[in-house]
PDB file of C-alpha atoms and ligand atoms in Angstrom:
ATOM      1  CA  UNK C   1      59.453  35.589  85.974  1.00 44.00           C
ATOM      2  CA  UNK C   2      59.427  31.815  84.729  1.00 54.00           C
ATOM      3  CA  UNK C   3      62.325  29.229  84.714  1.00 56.00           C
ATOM      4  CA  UNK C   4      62.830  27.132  81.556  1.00 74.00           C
ATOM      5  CA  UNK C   5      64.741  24.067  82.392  1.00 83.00           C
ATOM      6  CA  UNK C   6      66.802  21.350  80.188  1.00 88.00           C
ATOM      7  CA  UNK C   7      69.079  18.548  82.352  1.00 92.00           C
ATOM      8  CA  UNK C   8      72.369  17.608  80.150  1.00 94.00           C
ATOM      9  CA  UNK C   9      75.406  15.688  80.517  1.00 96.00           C
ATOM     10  CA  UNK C  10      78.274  16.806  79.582  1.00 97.00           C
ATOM     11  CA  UNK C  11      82.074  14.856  78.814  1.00 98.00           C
ATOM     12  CA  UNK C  12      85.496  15.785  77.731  1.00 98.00           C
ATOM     13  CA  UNK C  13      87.113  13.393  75.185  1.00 98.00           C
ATOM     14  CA  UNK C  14      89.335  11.265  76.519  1.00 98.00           C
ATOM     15  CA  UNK C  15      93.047  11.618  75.793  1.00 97.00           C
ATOM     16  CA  UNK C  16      94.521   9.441  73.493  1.00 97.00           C
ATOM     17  CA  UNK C  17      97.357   6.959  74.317  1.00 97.00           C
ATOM     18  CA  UNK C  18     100.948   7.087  73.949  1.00 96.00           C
ATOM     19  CA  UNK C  19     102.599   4.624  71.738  1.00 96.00           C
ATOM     20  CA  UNK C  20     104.944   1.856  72.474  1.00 94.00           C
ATOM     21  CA  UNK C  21     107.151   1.801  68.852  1.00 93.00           C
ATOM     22  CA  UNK C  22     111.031   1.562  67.647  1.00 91.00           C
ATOM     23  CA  UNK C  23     112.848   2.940  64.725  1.00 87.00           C
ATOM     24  CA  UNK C  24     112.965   0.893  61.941  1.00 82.00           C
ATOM     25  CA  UNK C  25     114.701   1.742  59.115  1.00 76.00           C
ATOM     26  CA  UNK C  26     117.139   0.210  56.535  1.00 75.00           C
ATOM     27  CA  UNK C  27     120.603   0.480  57.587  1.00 75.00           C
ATOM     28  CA  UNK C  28     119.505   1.605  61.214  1.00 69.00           C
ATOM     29  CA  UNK C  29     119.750  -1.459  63.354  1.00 73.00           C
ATOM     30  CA  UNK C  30     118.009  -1.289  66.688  1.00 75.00           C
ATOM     31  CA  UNK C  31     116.389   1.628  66.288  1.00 79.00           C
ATOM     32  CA  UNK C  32     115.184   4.110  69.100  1.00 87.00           C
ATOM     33  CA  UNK C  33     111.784   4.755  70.618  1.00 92.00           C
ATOM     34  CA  UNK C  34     110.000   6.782  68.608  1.00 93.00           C
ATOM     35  CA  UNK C  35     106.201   6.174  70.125  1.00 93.00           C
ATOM     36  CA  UNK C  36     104.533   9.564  69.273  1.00 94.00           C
ATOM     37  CA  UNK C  37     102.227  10.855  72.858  1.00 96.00           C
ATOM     38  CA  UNK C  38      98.121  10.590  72.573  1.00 96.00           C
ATOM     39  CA  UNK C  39      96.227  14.077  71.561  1.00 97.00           C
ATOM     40  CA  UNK C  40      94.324  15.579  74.112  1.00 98.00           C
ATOM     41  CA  UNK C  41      90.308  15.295  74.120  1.00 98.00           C
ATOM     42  CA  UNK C  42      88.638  17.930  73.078  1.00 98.00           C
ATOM     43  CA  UNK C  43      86.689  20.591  75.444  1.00 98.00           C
ATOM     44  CA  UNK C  44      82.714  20.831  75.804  1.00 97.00           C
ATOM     45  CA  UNK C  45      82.609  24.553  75.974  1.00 97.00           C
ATOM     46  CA  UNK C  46      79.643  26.460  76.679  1.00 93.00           C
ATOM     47  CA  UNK C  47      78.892  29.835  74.776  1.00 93.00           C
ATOM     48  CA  UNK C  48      76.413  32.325  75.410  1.00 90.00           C
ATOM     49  CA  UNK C  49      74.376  33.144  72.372  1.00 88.00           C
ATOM     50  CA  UNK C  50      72.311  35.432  71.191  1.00 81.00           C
ATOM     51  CA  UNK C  51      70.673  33.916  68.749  1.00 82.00           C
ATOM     52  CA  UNK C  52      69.031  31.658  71.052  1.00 80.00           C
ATOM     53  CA  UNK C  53      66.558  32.528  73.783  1.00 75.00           C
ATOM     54  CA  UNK C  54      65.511  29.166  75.819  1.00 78.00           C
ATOM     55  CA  UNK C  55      66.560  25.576  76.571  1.00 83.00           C
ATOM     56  CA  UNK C  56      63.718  24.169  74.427  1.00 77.00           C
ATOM     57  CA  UNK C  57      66.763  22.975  71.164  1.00 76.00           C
ATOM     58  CA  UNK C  58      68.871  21.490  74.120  1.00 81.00           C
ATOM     59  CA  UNK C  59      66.464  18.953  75.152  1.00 75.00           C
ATOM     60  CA  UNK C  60      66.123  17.254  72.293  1.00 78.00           C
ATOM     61  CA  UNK C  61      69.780  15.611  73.253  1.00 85.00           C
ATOM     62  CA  UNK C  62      70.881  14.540  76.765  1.00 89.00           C
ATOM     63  CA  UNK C  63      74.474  13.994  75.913  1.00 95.00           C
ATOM     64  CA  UNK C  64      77.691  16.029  74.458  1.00 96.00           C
ATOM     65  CA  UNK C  65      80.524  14.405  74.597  1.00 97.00           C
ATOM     66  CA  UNK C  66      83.304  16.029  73.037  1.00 98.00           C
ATOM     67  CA  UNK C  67      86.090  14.156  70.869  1.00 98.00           C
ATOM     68  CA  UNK C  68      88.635  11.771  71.667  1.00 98.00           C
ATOM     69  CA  UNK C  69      91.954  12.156  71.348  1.00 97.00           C
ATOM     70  CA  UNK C  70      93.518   9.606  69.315  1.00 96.00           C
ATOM     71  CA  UNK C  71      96.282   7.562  69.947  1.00 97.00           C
ATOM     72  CA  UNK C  72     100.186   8.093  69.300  1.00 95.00           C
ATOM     73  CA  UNK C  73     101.864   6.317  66.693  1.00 94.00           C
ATOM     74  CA  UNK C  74     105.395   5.312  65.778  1.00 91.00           C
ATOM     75  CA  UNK C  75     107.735   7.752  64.205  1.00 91.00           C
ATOM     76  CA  UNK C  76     107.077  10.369  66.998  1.00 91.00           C
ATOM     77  CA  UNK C  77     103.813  10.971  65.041  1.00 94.00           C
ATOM     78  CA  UNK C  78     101.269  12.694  68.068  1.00 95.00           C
ATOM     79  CA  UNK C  79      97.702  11.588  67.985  1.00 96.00           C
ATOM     80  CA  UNK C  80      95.178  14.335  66.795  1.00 97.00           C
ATOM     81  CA  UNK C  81      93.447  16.325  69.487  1.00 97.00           C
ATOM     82  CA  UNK C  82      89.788  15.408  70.004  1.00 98.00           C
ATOM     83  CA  UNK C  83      87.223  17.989  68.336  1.00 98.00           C
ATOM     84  CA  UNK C  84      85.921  20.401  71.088  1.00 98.00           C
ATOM     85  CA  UNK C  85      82.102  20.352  71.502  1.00 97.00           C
ATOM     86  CA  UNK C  86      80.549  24.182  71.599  1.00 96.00           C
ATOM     87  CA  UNK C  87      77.165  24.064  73.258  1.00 94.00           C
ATOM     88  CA  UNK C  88      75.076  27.183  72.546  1.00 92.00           C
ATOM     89  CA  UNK C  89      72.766  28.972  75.690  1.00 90.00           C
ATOM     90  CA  UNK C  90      70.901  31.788  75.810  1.00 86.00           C
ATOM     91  CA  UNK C  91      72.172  34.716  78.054  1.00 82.00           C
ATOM     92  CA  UNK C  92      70.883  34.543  81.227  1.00 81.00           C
ATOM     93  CA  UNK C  93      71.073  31.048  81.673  1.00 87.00           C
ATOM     94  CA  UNK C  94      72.545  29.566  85.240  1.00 87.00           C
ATOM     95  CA  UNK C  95      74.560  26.454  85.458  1.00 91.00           C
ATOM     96  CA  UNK C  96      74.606  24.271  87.905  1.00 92.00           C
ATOM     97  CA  UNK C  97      76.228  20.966  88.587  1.00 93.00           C
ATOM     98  CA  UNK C  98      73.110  18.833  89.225  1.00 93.00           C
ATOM     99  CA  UNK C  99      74.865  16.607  91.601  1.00 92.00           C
ATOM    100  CA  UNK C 100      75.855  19.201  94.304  1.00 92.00           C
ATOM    101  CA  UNK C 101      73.343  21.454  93.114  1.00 87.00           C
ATOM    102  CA  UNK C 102      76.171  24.192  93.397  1.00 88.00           C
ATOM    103  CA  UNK C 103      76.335  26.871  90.890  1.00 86.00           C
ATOM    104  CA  UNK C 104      78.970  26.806  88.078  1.00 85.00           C
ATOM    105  CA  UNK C 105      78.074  29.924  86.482  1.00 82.00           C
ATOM    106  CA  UNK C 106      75.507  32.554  85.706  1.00 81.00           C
ATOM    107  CA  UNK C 107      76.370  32.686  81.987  1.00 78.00           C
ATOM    108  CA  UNK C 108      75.492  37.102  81.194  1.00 77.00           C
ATOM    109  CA  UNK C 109      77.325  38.388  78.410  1.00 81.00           C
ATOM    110  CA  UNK C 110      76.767  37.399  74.314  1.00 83.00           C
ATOM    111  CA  UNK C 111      80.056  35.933  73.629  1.00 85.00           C
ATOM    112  CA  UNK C 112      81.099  34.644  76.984  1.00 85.00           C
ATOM    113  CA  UNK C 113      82.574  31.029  76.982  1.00 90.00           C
ATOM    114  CA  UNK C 114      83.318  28.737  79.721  1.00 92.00           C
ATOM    115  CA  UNK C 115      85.071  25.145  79.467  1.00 96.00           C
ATOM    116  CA  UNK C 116      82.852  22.993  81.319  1.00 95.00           C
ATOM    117  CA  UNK C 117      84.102  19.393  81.067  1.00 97.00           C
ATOM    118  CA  UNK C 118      87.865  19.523  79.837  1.00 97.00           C
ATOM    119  CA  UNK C 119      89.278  16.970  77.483  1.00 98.00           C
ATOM    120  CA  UNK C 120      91.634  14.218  78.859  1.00 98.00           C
ATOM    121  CA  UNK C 121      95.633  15.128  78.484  1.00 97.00           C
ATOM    122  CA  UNK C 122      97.038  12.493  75.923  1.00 97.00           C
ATOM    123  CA  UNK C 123      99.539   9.693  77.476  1.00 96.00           C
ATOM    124  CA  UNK C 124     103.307  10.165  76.605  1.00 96.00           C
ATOM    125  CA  UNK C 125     104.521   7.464  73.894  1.00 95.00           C
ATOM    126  CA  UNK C 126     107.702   5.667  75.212  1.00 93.00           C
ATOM    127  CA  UNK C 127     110.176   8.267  73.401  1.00 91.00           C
ATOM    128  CA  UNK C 128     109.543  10.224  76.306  1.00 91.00           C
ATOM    129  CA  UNK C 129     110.619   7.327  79.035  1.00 91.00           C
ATOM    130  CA  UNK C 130     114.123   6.865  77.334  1.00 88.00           C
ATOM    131  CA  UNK C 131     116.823   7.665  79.619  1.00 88.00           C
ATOM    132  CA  UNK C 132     120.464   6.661  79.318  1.00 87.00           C
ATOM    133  CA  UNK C 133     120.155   3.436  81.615  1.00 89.00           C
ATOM    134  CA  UNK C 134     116.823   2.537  79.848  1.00 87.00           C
ATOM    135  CA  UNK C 135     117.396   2.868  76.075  1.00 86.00           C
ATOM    136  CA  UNK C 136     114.738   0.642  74.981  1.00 88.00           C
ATOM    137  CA  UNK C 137     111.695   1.826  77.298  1.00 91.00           C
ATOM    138  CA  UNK C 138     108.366  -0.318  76.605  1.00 90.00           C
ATOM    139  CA  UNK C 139     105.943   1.394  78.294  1.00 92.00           C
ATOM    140  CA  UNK C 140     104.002   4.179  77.844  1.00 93.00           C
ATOM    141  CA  UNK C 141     101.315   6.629  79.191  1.00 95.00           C
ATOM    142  CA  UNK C 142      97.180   6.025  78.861  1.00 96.00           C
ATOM    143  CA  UNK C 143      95.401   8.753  77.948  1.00 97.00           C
ATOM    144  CA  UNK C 144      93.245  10.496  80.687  1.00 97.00           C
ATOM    145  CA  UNK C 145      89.276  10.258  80.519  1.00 98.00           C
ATOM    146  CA  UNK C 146      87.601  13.324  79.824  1.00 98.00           C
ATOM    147  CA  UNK C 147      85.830  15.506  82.508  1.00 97.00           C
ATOM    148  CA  UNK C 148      82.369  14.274  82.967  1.00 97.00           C
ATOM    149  CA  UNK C 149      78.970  15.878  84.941  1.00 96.00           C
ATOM    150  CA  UNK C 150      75.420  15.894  84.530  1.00 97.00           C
ATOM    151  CA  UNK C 151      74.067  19.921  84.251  1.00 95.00           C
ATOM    152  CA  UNK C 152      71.143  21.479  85.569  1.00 93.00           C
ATOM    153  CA  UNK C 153      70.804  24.597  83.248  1.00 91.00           C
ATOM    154  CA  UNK C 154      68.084  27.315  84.219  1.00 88.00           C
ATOM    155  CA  UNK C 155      67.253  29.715  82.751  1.00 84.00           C
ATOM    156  CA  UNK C 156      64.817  32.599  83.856  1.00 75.00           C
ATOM    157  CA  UNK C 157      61.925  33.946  81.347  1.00 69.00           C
ATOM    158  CA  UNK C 158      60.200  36.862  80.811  1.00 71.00           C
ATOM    159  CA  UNK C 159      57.219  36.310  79.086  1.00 80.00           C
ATOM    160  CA  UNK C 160      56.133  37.934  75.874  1.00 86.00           C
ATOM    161  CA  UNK C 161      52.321  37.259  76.426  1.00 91.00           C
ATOM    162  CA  UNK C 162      50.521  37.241  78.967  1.00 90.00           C
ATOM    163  CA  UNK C 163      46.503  35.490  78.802  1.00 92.00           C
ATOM    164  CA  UNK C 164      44.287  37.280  81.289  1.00 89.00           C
ATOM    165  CA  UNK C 165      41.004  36.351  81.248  1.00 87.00           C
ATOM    166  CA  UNK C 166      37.933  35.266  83.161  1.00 87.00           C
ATOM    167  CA  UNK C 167      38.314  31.829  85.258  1.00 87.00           C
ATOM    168  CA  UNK C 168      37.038  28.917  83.269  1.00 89.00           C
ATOM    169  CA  UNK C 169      37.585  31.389  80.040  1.00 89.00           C
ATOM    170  CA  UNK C 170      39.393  28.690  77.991  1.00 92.00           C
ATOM    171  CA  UNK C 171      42.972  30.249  78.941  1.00 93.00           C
ATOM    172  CA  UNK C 172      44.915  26.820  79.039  1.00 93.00           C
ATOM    173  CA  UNK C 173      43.345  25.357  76.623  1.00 94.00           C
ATOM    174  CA  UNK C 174      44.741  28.114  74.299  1.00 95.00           C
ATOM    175  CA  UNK C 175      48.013  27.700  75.584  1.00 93.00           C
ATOM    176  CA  UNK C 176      47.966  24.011  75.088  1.00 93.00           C
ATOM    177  CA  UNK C 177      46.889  24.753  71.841  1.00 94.00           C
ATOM    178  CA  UNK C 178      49.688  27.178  70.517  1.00 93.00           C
ATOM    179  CA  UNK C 179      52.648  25.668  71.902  1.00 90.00           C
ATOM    180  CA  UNK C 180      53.954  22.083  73.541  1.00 85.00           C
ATOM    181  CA  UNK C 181      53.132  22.808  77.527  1.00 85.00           C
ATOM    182  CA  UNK C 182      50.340  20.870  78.800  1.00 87.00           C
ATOM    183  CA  UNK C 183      48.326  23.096  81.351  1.00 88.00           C
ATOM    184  CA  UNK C 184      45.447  21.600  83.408  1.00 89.00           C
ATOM    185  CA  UNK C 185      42.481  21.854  81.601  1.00 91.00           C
ATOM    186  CA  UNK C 186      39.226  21.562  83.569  1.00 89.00           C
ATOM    187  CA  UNK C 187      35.253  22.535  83.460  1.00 90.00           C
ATOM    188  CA  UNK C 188      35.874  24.092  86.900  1.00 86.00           C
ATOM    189  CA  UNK C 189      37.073  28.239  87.888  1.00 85.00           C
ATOM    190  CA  UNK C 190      40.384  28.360  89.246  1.00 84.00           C
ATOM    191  CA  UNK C 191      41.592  25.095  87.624  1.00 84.00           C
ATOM    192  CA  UNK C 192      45.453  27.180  87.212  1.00 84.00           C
ATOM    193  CA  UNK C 193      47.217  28.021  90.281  1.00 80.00           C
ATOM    194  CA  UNK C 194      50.431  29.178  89.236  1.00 75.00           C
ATOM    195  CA  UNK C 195      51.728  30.712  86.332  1.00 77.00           C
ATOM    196  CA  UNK C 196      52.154  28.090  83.254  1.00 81.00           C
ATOM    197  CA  UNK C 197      54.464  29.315  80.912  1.00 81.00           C
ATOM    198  CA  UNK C 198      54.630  28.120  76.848  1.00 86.00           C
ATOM    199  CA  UNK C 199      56.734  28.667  73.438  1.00 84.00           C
ATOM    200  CA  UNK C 200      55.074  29.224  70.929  1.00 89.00           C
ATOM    201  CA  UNK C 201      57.024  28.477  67.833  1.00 86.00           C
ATOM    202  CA  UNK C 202      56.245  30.029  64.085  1.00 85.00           C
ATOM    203  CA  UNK C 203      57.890  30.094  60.784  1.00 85.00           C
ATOM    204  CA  UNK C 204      61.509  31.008  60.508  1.00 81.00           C
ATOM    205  CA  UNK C 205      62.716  29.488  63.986  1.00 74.00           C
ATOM    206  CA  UNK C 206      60.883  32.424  65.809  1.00 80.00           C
ATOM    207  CA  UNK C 207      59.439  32.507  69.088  1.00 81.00           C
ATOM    208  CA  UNK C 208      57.811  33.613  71.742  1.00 86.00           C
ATOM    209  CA  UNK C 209      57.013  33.049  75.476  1.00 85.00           C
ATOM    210  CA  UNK C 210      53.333  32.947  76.054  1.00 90.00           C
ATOM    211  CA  UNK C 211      52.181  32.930  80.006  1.00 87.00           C
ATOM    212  CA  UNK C 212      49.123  31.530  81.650  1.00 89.00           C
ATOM    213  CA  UNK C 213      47.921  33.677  84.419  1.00 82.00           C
ATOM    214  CA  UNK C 214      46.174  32.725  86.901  1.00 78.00           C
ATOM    215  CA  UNK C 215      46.127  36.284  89.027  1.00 57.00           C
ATOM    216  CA  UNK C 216      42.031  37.065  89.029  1.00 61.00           C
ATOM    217  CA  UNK C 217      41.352  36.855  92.676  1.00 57.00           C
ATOM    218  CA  UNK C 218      37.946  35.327  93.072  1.00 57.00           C
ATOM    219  CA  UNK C 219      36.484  38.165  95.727  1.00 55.00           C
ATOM    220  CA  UNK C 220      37.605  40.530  93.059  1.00 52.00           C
ATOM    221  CA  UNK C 221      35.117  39.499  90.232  1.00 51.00           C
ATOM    222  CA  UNK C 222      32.307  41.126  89.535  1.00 53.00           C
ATOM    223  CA  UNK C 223      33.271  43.565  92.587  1.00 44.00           C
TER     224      UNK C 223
HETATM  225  N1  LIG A   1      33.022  25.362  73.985  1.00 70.25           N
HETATM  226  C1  LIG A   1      34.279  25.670  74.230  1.00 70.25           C
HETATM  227  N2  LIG A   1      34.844  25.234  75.354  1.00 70.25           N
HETATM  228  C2  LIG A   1      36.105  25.575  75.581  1.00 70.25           C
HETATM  229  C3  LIG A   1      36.871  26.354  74.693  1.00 70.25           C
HETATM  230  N3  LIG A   1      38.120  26.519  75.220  1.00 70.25           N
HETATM  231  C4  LIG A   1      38.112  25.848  76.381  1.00 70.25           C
HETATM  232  N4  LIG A   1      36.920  25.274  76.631  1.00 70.25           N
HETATM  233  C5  LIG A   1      36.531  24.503  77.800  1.00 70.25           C
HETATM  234  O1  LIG A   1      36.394  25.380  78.893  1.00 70.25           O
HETATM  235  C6  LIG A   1      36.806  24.746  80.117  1.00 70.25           C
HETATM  236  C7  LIG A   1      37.827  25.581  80.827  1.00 70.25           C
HETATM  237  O2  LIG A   1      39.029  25.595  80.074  1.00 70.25           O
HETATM  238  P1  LIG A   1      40.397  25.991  80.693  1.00 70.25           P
HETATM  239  O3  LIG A   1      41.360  26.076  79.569  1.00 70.25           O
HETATM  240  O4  LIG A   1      40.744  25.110  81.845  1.00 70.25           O
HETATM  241  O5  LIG A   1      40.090  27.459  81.216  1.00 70.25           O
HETATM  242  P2  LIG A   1      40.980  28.465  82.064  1.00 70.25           P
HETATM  243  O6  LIG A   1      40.719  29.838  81.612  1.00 70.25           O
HETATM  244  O7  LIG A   1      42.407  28.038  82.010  1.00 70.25           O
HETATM  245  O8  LIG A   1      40.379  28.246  83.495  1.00 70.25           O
HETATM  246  P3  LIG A   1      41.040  28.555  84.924  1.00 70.25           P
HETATM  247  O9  LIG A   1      42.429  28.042  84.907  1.00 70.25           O
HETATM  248  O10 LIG A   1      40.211  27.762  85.868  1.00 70.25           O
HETATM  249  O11 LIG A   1      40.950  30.012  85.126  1.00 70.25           O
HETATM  250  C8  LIG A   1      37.305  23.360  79.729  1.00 70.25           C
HETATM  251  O12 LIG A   1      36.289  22.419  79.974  1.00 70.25           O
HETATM  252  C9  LIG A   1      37.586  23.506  78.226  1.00 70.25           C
HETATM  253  O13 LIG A   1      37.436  22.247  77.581  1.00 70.25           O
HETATM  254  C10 LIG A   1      36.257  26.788  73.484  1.00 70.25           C
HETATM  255  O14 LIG A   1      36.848  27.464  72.655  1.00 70.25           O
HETATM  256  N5  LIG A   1      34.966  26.430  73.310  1.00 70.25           N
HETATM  257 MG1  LIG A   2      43.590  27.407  83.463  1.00 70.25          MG
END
């Protein structure tokens, strides 16, 4: 078994803020609060797909960062709610929170979701801090920041191919020929020591997992 590896961050949008406003309309003099509250940020929530089966489209971006929630405004109108971010991974995968190195979750079933950095509630606009001894309340609620955390995200191959062949055969080379990992190469027997694993990609998005063994044991050849 191999690990395939991609390092992310992740971030909740931040709420938005609540608004500081008053009525103001013809005929209605001195007008109430009406500062509408921030939306809340949206969620980066992590599915598991099928449709995927390694980390390799994930590490061509470091960050998701879900959407903010924007801010209140008068006439009690609420912000929008940040967009949520949906991050796709391939069953199997494990999360961990690279920081603590603790595991988050060991993502198994097609379908499964989990919200891993959670949007920022929006602030309250100053309707909400009216009370009868404070008609005319000018402050209001900041939205809070998004969840943030940098992800370690494993996940464990099984290889499709396997290259067995002689030491010195050319076995890395192919490997670094058909897909993007970059195996030792060297005039010499025994230049791989542990298994080097590949993707090979074709036409149509598909792929495979090609591994470089290394397995001959030297007293075994030509025995
Ligand atoms: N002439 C020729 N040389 C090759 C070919 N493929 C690889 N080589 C050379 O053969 C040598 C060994 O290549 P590797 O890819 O390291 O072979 P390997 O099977 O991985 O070797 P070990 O890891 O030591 O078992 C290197 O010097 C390569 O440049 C080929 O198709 N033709
Ligand atoms: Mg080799």
């Amino acid at each position: 078994m191999f690990v395939d590896e991609a390092i992310i961050y992740v971030k909740g949008g931040d709420g938005g803020n609540g608004c500081v406003s008053f009525r103001r309309e013809k005929y209605v003099p001195r007008g109430g609060p009406d500062g509408g509250d921030g939306g809340k940020g949206g969620d980066v929530i992590i599915r598991v797909s099928d449709k995927i089966d390694t980390l390799l489209d994930l590490t061509s971006r470091v960050k998701y960062i879900a959407g903010n929630g924007a801010n209140g405004k008068g006439s009690t109108k609420k912000g929008k709610d940040g967009n949520d971010l949906q991050i796709d991974l391939p069953r199997g995968t494990v999360i961990k929170d690279k920081t603590s190195g603790r595991i988050l979750k060991d993502m198994s079933d097609v379908g499964e979701t989990l919200v891993i950095a959670r949007g920022g509630r929006g602030g309250r606009g100053n309707k909400c801090f009216a009370t009868s001894t404070n008609q005319v309340p000018r402050q209001a609620e900041k939205g809070k920041p998004g969840e943030e955390r940098w992800l370690a995200l494993e996940l464990k191959l099984l290889a499709d191919v396997g290259l067995i062949g002689m030491p010195n055969a050319g076995k890395s080379t192919l490997l670094s020929r058909i897909s993007a990992a970059r195996p030792k190469i060297a005039d010499y027997p025994f230049t791989t020591l542990q298994p080097q694993l590949g993707i090979v990609e074709m036409e149509d998005y598909r792929r495979f997992v090609v591994a470089d063994i290394p397995g001959l044991l030297k007293e075994r050849i030509g025995g």
